[in-house]
Coordinates of C-alpha atoms in Angstrom, one line a residue:
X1 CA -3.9 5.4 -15.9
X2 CA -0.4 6.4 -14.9
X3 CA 0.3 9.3 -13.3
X4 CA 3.8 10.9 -12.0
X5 CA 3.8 9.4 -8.9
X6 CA 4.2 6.2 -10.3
X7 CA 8.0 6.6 -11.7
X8 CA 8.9 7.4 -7.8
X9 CA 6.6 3.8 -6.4
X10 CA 8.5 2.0 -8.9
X11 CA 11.7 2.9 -8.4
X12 CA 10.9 2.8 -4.4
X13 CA 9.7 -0.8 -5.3
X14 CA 12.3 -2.1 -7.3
X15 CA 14.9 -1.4 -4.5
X16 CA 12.8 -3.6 -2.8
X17 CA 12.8 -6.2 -5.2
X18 CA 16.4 -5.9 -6.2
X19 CA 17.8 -6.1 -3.0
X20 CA 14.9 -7.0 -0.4
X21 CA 15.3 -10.6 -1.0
X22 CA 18.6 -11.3 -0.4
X23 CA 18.2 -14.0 2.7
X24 CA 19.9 -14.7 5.9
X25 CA 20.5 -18.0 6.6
X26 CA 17.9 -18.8 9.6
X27 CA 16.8 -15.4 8.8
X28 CA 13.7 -13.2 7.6
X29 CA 14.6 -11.3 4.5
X30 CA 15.1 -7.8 4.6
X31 CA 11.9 -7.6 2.9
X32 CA 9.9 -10.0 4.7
X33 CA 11.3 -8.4 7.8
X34 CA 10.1 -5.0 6.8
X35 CA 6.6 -6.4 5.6
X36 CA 6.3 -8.1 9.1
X37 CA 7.0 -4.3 10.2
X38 CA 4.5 -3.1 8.5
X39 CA 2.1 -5.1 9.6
X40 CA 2.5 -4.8 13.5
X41 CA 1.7 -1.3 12.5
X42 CA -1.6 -2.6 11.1
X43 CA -2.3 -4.8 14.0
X44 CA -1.9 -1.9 16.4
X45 CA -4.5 0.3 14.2
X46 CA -1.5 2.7 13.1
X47 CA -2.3 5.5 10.1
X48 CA -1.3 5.1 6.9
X49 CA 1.8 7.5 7.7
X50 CA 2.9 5.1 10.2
X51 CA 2.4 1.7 8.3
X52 CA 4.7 3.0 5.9
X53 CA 7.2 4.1 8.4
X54 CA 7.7 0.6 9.5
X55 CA 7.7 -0.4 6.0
X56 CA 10.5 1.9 5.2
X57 CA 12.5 1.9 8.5
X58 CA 15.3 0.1 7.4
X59 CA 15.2 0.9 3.7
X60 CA 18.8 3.0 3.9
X61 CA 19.9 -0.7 4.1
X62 CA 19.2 -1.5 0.7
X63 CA 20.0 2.2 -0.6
X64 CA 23.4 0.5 0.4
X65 CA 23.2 -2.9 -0.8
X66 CA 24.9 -2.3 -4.4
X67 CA 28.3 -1.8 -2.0
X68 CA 27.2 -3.9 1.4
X69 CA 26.6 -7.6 -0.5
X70 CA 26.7 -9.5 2.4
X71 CA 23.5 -7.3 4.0
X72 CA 25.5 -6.2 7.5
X73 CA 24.4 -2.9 6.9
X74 CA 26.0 0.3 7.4
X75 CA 26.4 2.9 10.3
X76 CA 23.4 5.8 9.6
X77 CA 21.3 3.7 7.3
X78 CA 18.1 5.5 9.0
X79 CA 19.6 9.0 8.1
X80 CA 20.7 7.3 4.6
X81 CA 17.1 5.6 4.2
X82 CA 15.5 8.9 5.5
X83 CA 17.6 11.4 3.1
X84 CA 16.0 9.2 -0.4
X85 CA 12.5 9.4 1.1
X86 CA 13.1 12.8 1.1
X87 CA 14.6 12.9 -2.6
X88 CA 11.4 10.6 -3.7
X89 CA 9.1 13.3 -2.8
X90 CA 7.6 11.5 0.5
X91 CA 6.7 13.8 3.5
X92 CA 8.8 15.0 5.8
X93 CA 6.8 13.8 8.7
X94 CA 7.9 9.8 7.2
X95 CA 11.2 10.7 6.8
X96 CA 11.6 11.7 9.9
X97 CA 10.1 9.0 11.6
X98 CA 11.8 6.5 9.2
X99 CA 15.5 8.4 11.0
X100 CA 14.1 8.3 14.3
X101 CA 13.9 4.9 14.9
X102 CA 17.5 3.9 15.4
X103 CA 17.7 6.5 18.6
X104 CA 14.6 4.8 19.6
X105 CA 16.4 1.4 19.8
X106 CA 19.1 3.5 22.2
X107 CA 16.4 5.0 23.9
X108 CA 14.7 1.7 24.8
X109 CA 17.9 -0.3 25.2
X110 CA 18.8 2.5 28.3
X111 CA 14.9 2.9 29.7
X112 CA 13.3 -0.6 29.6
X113 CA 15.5 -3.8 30.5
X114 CA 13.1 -6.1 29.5
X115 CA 13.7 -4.8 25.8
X116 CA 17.5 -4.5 26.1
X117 CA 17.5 -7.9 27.4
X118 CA 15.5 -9.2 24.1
X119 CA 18.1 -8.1 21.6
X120 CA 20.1 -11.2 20.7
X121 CA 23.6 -11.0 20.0
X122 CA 23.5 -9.4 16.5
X123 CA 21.2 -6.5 17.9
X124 CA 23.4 -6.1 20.8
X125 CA 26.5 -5.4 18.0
X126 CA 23.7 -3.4 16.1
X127 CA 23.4 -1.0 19.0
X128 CA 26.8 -0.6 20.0
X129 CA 27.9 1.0 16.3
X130 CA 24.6 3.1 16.4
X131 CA 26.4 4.1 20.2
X132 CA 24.9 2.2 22.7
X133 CA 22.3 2.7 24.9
X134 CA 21.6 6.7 25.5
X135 CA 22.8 8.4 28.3
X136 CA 20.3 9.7 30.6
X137 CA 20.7 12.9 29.3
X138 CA 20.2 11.8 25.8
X139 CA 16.9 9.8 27.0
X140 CA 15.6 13.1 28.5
X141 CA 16.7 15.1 25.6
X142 CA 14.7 12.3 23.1
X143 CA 11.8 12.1 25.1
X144 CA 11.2 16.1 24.2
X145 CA 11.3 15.3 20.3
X146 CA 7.7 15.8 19.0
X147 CA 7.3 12.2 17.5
X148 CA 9.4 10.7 20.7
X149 CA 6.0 8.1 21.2
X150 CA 6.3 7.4 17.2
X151 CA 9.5 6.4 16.9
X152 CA 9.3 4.4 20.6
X153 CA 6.2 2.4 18.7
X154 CA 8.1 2.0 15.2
X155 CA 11.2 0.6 17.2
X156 CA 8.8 -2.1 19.0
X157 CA 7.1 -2.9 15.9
X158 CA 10.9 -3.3 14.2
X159 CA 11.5 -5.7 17.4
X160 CA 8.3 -7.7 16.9
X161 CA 8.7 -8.7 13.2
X162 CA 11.4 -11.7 13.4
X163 CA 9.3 -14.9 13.4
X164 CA 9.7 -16.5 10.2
X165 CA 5.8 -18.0 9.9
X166 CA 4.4 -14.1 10.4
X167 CA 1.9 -12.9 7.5
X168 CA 2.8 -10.3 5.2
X169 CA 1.2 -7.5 4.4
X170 CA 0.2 -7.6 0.8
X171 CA 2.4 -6.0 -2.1
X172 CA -0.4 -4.5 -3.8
X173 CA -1.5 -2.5 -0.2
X174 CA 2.2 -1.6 0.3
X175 CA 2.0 0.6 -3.5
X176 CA -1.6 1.9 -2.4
X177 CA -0.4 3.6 0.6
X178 CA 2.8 4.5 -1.1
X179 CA 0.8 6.1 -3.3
X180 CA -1.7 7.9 -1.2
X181 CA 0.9 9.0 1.2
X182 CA 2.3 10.7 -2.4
X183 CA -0.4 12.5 -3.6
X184 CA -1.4 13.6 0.2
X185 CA 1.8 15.0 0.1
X186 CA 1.8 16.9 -3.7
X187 CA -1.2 18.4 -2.6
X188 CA -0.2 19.8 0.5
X189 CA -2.9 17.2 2.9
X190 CA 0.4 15.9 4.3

């Protein structure tokens, strides 16, 4: 039985497949390294909401991809990965969280030096284009956002899903709760 959500999994779904796979060398996929996301949310008892947050965090990445071949990324991909959740009919709530996450990365990389001091080399270059570490002032100004602790556990999840032998959250669960998170929406539960 189809119903007018599915158009919208699809196409979320074929992003992934189009451009999800492209590999790294010595590297997870974006895909893979999104599924691993998702699944530290799982691990940690998140809702459904925030299981697909970590499965969408860095989907402005492959919004890109048609123009970025190599996979480097772009400058704003949260706010670019954000903005089509948004045009896909997902809740606000997801979208935000999904945009959230890279200030999280500067909020952690200026609070907690035992995280900063995880990032290898390519995160360190991640975070200076997304500006650097926060100020002290930004930090106190992020800790005041309502979903500050969401997108401080999204950005640890993002930072646990890099081991290449990790299990994946299955496909099949991933359109579920794309769907439910949908129809929660459409009917206003969201």
């Amino acid at each position: 039985m189809e119903t007018t959500l599915d158009p919208v999994v699809e196409e979320v779904l074929d992003l992934y497949r189009t451009y999800g796979t492209v590999c790294h060398r010595d590297a997870l996929s974006p895909l893979e390294h999104m599924l691993q996301t998702a699944q530290c949310a799982i691990a940690a008892g998140a809702c459904n909401e925030m299981v697909l947050a970590a499965f969408f965090h860095d989907i402005g990445r492959l919004c890109v991809m048609p123009c970025d071949l190599h996979g480097h990324g772009r400058k704003g991909h949260e706010k670019i990965g954000a903005d089509f959740l948004r045009h896909c009919g997902f809740p606000e709530r997801l979208a935000r969280l999904v945009e959230g996450h890279v200030q999280a990365n500067r909020y952690l990389s200026f609070s907690c030096c035992e995280y900063y001091n995880t990032l290898n080399e390519a995160n360190r270059k991640a975070l200076e284009c997304q500006g650097g570490p926060m100020s002290r002032g930004e930090a106190r100004a992020f800790e005041q956002d309502p979903f500050f602790q969401q997108y401080v556990l999204l950005c640890r999840w993002d930072a646990q899903a890099t081991n290449l032998n990790m299990p994946l959250i299955d496909w099949e669960e991933i359109r579920m709760r794309m769907e439910t998170a949908l129809l929660d929406h459409a009917l206003g539960r969201l």
